[in-house]
Every structure is written in structure tokens, then in C-alpha cells.
JSON list of N, CA and C in Angstrom, two decimals:
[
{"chain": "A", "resi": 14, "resn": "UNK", "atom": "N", "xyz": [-12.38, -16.36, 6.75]},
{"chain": "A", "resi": 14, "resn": "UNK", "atom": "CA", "xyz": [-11.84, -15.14, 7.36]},
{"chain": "A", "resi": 14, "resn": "UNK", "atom": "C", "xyz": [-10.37, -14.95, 6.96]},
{"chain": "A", "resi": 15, "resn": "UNK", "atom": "N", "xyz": [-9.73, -15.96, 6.92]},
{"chain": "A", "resi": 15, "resn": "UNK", "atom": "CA", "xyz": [-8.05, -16.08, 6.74]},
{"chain": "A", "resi": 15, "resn": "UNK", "atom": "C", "xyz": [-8.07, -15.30, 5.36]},
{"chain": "A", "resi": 16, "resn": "UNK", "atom": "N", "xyz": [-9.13, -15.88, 4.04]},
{"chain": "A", "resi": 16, "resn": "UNK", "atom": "CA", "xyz": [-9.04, -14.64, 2.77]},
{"chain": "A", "resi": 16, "resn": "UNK", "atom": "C", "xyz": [-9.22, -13.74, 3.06]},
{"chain": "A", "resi": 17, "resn": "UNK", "atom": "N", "xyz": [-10.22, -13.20, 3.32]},
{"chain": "A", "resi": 17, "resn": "UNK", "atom": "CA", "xyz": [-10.28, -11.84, 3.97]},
{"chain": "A", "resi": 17, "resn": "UNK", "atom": "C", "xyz": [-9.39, -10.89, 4.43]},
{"chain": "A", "resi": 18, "resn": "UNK", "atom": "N", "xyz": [-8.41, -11.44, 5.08]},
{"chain": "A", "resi": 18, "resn": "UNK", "atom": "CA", "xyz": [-7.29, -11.58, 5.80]},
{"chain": "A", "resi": 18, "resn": "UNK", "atom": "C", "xyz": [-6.04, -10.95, 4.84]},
{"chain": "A", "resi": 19, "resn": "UNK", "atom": "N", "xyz": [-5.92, -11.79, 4.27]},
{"chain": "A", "resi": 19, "resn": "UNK", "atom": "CA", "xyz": [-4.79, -11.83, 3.24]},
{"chain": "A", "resi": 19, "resn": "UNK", "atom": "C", "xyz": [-4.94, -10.62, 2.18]},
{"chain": "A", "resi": 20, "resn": "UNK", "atom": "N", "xyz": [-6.51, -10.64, 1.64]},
{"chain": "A", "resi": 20, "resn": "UNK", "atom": "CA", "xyz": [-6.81, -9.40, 0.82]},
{"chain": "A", "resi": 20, "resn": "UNK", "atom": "C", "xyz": [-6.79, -8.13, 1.57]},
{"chain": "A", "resi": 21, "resn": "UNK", "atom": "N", "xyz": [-7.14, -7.78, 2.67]},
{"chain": "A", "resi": 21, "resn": "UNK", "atom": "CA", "xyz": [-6.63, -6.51, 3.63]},
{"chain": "A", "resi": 21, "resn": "UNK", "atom": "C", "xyz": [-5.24, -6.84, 3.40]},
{"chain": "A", "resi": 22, "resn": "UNK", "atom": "N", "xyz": [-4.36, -7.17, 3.45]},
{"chain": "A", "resi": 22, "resn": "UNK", "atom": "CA", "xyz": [-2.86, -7.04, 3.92]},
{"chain": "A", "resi": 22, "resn": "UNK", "atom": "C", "xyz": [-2.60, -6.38, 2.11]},
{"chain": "A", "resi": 23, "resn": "UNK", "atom": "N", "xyz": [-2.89, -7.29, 1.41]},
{"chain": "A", "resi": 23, "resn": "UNK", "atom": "CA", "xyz": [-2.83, -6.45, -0.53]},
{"chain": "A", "resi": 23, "resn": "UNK", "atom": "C", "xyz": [-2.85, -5.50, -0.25]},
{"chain": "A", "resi": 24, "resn": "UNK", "atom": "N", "xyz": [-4.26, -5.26, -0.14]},
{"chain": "A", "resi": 24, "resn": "UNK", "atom": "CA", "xyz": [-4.54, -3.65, 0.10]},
{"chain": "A", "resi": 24, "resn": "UNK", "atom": "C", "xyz": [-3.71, -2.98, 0.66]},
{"chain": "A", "resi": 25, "resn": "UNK", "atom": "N", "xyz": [-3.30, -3.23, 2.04]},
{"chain": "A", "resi": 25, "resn": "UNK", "atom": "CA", "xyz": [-2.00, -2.36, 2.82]},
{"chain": "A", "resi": 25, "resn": "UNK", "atom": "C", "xyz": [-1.05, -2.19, 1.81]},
{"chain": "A", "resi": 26, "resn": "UNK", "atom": "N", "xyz": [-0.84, -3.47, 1.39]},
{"chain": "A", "resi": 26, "resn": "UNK", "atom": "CA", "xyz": [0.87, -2.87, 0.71]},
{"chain": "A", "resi": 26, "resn": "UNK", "atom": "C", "xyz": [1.10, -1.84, -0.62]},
{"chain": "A", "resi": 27, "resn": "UNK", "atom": "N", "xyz": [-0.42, -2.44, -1.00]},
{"chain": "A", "resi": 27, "resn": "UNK", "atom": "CA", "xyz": [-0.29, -1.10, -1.88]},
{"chain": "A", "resi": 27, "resn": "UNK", "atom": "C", "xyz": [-0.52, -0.19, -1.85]},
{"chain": "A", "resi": 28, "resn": "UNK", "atom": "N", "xyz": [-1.22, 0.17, -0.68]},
{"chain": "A", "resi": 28, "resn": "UNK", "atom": "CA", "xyz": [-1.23, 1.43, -0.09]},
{"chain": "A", "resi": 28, "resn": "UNK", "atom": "C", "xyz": [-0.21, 2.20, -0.10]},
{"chain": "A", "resi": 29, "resn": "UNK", "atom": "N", "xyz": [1.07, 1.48, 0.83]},
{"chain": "A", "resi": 29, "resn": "UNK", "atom": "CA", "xyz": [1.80, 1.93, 1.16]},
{"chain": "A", "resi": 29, "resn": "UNK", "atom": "C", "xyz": [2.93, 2.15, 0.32]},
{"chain": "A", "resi": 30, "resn": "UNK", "atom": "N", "xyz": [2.82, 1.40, -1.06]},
{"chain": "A", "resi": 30, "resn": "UNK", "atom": "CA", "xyz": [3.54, 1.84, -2.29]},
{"chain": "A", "resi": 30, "resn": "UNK", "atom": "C", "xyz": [3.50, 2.68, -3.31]},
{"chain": "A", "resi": 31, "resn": "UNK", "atom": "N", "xyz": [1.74, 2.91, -2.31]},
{"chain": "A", "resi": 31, "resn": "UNK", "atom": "CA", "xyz": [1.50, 4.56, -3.18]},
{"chain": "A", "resi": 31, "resn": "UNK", "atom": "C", "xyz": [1.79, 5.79, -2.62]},
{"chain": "A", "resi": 32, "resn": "UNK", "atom": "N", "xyz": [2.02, 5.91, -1.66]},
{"chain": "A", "resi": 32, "resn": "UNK", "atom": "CA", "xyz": [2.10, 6.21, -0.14]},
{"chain": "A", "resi": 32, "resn": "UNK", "atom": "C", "xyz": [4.13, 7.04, -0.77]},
{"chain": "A", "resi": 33, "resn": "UNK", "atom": "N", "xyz": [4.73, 5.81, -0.89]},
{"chain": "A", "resi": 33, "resn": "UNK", "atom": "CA", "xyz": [6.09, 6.03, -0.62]},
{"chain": "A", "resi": 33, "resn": "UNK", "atom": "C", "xyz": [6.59, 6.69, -2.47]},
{"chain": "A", "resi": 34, "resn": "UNK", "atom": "N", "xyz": [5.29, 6.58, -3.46]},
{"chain": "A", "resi": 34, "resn": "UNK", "atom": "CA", "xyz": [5.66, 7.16, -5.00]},
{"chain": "A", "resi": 34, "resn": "UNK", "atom": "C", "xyz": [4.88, 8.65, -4.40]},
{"chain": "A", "resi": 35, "resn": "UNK", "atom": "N", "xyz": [4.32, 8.77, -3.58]},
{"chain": "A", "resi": 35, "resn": "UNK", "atom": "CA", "xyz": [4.00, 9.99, -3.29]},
{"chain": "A", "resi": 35, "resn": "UNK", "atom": "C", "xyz": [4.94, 11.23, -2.94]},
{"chain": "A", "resi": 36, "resn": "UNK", "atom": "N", "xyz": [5.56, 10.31, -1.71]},
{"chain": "A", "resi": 36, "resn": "UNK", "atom": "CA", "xyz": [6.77, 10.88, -0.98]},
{"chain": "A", "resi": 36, "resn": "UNK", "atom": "C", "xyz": [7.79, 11.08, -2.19]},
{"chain": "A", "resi": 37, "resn": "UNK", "atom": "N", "xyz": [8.33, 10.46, -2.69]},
{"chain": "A", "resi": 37, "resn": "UNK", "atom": "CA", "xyz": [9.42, 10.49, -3.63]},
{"chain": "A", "resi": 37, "resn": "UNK", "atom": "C", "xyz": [8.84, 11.54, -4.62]},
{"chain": "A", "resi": 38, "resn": "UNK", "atom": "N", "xyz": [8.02, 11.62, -5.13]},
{"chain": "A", "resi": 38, "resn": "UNK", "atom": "CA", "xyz": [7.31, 13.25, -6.40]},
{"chain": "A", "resi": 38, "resn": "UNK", "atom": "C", "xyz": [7.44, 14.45, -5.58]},
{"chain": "A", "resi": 39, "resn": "UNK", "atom": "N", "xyz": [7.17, 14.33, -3.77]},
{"chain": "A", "resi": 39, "resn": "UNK", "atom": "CA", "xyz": [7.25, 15.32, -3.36]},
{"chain": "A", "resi": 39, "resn": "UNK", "atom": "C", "xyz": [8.60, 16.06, -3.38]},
{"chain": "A", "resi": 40, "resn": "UNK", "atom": "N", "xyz": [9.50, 14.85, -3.10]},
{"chain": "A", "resi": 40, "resn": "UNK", "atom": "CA", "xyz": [10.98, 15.14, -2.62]},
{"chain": "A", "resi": 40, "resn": "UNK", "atom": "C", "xyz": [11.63, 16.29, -3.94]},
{"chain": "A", "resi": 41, "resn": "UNK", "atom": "N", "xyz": [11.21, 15.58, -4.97]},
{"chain": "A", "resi": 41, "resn": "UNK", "atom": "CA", "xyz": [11.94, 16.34, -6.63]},
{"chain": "A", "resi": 41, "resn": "UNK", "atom": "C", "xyz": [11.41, 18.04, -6.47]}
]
């Protein structure tokens, strides 16, 4: 479960680093 674990959290962060190149294309 703890892998499992760890691979959800990956996922989040890159989520959220797509998330924040989103925001920034919008801003221009």
C-alpha cells in the first residue's frame, strides 16, 4: 500500500506542475 502511496503523491505533483505551466500561458 505504502507504493501505491508514493505513486499517487507523483501523480499529484505533477499534476500540479501542469496545473501552475497552465496558469503562467494564461497570465502572457
Amino acid at each position: 500500500a505504502g507504493v501505491a502511496l508514493m505513486a499517487i503523491q507523483e501523480l499529484i505533483k505533477e499534476n500540479d506542475k501542469m496545473k501552475e505551466r497552465l496558469d503562467a500561458l494564461e497570465v502572457q
